[in-house]
Tab-separated table of C-alpha atoms in Angstrom:
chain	number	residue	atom	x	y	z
A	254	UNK	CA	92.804	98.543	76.345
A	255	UNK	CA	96.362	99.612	76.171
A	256	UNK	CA	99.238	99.550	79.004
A	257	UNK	CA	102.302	100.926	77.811
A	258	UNK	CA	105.186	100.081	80.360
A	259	UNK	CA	107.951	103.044	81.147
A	260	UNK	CA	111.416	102.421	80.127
A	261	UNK	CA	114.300	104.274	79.511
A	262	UNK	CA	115.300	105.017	83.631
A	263	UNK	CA	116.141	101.236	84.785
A	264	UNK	CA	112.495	100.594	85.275
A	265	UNK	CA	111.602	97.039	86.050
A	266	UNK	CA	110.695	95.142	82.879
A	267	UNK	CA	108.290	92.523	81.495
A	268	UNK	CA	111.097	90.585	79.734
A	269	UNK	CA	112.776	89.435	82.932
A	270	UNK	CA	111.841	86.936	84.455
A	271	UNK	CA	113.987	87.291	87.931
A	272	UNK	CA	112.330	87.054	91.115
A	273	UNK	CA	112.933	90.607	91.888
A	274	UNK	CA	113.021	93.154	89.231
A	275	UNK	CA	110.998	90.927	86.944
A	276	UNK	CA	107.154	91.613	85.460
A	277	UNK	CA	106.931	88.686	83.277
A	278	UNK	CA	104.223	87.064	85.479
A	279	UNK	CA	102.708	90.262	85.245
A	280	UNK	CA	102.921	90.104	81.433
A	281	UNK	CA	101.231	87.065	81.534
A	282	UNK	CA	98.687	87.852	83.544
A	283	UNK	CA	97.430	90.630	81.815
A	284	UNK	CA	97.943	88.985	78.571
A	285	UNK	CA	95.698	86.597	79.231
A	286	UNK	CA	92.866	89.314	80.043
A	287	UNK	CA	93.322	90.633	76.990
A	288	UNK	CA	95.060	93.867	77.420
A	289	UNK	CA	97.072	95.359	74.520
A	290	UNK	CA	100.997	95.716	75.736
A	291	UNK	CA	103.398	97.938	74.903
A	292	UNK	CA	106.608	99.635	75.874
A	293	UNK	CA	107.568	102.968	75.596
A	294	UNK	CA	110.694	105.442	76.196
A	295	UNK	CA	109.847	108.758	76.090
A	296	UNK	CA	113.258	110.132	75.211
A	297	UNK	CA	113.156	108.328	71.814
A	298	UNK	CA	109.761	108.854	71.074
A	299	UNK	CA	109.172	112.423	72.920
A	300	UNK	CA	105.119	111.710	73.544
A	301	UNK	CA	102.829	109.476	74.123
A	302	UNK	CA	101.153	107.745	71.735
A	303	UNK	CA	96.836	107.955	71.513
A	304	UNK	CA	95.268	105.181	72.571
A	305	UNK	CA	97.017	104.578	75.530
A	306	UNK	CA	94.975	103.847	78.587
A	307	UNK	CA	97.382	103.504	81.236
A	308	UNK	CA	100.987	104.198	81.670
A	309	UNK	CA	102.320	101.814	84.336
A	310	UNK	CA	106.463	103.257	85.474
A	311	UNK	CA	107.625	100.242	87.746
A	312	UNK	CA	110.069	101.725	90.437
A	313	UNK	CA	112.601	103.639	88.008
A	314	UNK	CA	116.390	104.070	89.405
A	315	UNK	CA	117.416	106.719	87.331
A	316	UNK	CA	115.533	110.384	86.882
A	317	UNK	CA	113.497	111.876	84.313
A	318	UNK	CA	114.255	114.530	82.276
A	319	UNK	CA	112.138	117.563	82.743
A	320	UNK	CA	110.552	117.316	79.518
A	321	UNK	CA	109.880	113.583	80.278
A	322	UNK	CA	107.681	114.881	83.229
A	323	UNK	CA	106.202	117.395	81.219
A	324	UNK	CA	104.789	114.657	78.984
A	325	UNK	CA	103.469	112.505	81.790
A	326	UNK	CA	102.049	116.097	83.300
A	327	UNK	CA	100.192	116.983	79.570
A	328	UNK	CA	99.050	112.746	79.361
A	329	UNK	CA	97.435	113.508	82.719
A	330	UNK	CA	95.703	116.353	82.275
A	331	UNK	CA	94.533	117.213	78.388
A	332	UNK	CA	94.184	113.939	78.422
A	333	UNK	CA	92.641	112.388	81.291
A	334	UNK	CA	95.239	109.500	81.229
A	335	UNK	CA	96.480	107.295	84.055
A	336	UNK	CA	99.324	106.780	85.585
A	337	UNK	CA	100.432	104.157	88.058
A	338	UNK	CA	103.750	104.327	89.651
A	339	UNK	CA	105.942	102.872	91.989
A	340	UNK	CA	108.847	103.795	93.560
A	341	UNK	CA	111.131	102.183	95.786
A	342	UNK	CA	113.305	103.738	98.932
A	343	UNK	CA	116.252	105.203	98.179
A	344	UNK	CA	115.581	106.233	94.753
A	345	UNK	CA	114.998	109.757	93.482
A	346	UNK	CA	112.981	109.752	90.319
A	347	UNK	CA	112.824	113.609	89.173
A	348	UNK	CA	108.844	113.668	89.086
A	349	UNK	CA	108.451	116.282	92.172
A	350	UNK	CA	106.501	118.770	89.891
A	351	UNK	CA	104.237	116.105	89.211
A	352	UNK	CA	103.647	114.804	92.410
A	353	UNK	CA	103.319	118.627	93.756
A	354	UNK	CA	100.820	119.087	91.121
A	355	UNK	CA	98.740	115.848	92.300
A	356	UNK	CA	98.739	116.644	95.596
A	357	UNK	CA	101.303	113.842	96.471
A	358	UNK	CA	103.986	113.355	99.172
A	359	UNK	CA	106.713	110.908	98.555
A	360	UNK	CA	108.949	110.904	101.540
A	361	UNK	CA	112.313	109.464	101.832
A	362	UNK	CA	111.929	106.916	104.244
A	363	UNK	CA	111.373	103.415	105.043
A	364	UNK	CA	108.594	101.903	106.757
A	365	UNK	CA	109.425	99.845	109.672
A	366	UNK	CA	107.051	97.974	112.175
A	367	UNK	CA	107.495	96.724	115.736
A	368	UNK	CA	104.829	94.341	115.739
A	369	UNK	CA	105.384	90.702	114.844
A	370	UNK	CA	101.350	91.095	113.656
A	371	UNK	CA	102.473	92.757	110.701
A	372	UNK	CA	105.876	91.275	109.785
A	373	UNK	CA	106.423	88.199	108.318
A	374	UNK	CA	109.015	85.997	108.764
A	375	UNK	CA	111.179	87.262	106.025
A	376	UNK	CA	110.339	91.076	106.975
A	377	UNK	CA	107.896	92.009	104.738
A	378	UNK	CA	104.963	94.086	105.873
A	379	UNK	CA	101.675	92.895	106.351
A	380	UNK	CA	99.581	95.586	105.217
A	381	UNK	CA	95.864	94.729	106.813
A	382	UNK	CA	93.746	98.101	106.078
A	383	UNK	CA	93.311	98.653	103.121
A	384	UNK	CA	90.185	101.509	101.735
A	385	UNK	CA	86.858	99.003	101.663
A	386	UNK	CA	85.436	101.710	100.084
A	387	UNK	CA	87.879	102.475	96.417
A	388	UNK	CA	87.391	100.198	93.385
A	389	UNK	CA	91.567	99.721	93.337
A	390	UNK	CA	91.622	98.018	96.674
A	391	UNK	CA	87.888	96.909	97.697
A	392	UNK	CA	89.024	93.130	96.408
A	393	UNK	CA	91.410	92.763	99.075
A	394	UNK	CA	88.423	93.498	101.662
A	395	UNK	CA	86.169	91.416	100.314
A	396	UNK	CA	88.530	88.598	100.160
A	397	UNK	CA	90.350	89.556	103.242
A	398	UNK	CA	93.542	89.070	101.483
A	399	UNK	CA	96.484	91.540	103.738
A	400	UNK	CA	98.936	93.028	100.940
A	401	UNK	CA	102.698	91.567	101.689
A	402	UNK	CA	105.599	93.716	100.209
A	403	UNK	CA	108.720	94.191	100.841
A	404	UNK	CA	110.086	97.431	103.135
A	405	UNK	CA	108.013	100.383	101.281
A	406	UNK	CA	108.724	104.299	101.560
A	407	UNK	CA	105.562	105.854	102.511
A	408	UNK	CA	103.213	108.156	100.326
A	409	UNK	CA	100.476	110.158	101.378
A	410	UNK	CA	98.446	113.606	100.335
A	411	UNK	CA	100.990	116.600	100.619
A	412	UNK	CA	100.104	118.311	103.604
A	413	UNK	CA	101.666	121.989	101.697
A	414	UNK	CA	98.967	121.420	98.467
A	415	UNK	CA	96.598	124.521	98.197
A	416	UNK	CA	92.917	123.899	98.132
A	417	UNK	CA	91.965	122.066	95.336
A	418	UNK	CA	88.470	121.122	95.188
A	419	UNK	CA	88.649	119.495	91.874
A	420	UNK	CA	91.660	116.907	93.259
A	421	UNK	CA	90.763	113.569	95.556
A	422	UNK	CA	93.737	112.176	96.915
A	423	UNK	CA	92.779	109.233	98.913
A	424	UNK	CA	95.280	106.731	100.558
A	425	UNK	CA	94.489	103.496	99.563
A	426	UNK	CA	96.110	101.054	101.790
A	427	UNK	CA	98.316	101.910	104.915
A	428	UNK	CA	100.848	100.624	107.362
A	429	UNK	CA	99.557	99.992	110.538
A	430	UNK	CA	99.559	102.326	113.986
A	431	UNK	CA	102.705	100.541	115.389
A	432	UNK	CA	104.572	101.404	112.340
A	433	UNK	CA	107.146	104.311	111.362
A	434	UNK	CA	108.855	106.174	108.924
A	435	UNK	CA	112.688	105.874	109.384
A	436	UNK	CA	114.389	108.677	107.674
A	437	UNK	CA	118.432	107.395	108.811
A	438	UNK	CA	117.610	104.275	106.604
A	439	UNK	CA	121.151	105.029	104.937
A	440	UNK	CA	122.497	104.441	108.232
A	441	UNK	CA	123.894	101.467	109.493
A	442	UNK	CA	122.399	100.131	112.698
A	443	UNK	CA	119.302	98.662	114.359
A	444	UNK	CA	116.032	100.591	112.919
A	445	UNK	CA	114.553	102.653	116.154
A	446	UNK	CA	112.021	104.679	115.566
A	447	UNK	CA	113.380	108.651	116.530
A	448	UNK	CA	110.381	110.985	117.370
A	449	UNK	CA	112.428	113.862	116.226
A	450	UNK	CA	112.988	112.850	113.170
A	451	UNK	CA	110.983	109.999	112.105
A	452	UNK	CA	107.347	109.568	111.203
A	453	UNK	CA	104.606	108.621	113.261
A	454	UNK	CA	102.203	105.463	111.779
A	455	UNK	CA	100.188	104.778	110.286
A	456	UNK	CA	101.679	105.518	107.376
A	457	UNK	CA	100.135	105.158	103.370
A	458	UNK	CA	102.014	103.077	100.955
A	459	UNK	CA	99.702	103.121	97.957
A	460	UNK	CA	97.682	106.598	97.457
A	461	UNK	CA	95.292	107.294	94.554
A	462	UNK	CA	94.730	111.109	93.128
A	463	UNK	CA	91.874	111.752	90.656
A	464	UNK	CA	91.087	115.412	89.296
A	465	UNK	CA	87.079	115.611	89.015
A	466	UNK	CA	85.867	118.620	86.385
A	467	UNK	CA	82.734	120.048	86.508
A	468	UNK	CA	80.360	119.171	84.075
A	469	UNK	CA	77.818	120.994	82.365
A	470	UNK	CA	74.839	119.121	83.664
A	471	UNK	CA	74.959	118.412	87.562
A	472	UNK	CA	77.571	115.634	87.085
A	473	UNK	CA	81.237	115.839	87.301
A	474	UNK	CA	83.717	114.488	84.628
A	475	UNK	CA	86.091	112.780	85.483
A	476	UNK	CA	89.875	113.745	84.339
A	477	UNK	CA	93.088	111.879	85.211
A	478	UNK	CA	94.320	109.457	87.804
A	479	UNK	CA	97.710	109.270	89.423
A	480	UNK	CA	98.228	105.967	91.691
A	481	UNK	CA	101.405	106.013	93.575
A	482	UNK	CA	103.041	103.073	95.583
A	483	UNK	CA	105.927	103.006	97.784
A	484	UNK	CA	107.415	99.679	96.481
A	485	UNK	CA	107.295	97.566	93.456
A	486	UNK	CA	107.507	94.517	94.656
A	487	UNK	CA	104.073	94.489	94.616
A	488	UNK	CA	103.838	93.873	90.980
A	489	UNK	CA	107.195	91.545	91.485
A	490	UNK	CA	107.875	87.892	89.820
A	491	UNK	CA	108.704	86.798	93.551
A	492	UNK	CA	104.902	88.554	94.646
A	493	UNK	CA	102.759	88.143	92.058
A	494	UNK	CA	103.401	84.156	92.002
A	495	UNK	CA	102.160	83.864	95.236
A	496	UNK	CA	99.037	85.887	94.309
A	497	UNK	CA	98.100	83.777	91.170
């Protein structure tokens, strides 16, 4: 299989090898499993190649150009591709036509928690509830491992989407009910969560959307997959050492 990795909008990359920013463990990783690698910018090469199996944009700073989304848009649906994205807080990546289309949310927040349960000592989030029942996440159950990242944004299905019986947009993992989303992040003092303003937990950080067609026999077929995930440090050097 192949995994072409975004570049091209100060995505993270699999040549560093920083704690941070860097994917080479990543690399590695998948390397080893026998996946084909690639990179690819879509402003030099203006489409995406065949053969690709998965298009994995790690938390871009810069924005896409519109015809850059309209690629992604095409790869996703004449082609039944997948996508998985993340994005981190503060950054605004240019793909809200694709989201609206998915039947995503990205807000513009961060999500804090009061509860030393689901902090660690460094201030990540503990994230302890994640979907038993979707193939991305149902490891983590069975495992019990909690998913620790750094301060995500949250994502969840767009509560403004029309009807759209051929879309499934599940959240797969989610902050927990002590949480919030603080919108005055760009603000400098103590986070406090502001019912007027801020939202509620608990609150999704990683949300799947999968377009289902109908068949011609009483099956469905399925078309693409959008994951998105309100941080990258989940794919991180620093992260994904600790989870080798």
């Amino acid at each position: 299989s192949k995994i072409c990795f975004l570049t091209g909008h100060g995505e993270m990359s699999t040549a560093d090898v920083s704690p941070v920013r860097g994917l080479s463990v990543l690399r590695e990783q998948l390397r080893l499993r026998n996946f084909d690698l690639e990179t690819l910018d879509l402003s030099i090469a203006r489409r995406v190649p065949e053969g690709v199996d998965l298009i994995l944009i790690s938390s871009p700073t810069g924005r896409f150009q519109p015809f850059e989304e309209e690629l992604l848009r095409q790869y996703l649906t004449t082609r039944a591709g997948r996508i998985i994205l993340t994005l981190d807080y503060g950054h605004e990546c240019g793909l809200g036509n694709l989201f609206s289309d998915w039947g995503v949310r990205v807000d513009d927040d961060v999500i804090r928690d009061a509860n030393p349960e689901f902090v660690a000592d460094n201030g990540d989030l503990m994230i302890r509830s994640p979907d038993a029942s979707h193939p991305i996440t149902k490891s983590l159950v069975d495992y019990n491992l909690p998913l620790r990242i750094s301060l995500p944004r949250s994502v969840r299905p767009d509560p403004d989407r029309p009807p759209d019986r051929a879309l499934r947009v599940s959240v797969l993992a989610s902050s927990s009910a002590s949480s919030w989303g603080e919108f005055s992040f760009r603000v400098q003092r103590p986070p406090v969560f502001d019912a007027g303003s801020d939202l509620r937990g608990p609150l999704g950080v990683m949300v799947a959307s999968e377009r289902v067609s109908p068949g011609s026999l009483p099956l469905s077929v399925p078309g693409g997959r959008l994951v998105v995930i309100g941080t990258g440090d989940i794919f991180s050097n620093q992260i994904g050492r600790a989870h080798v």
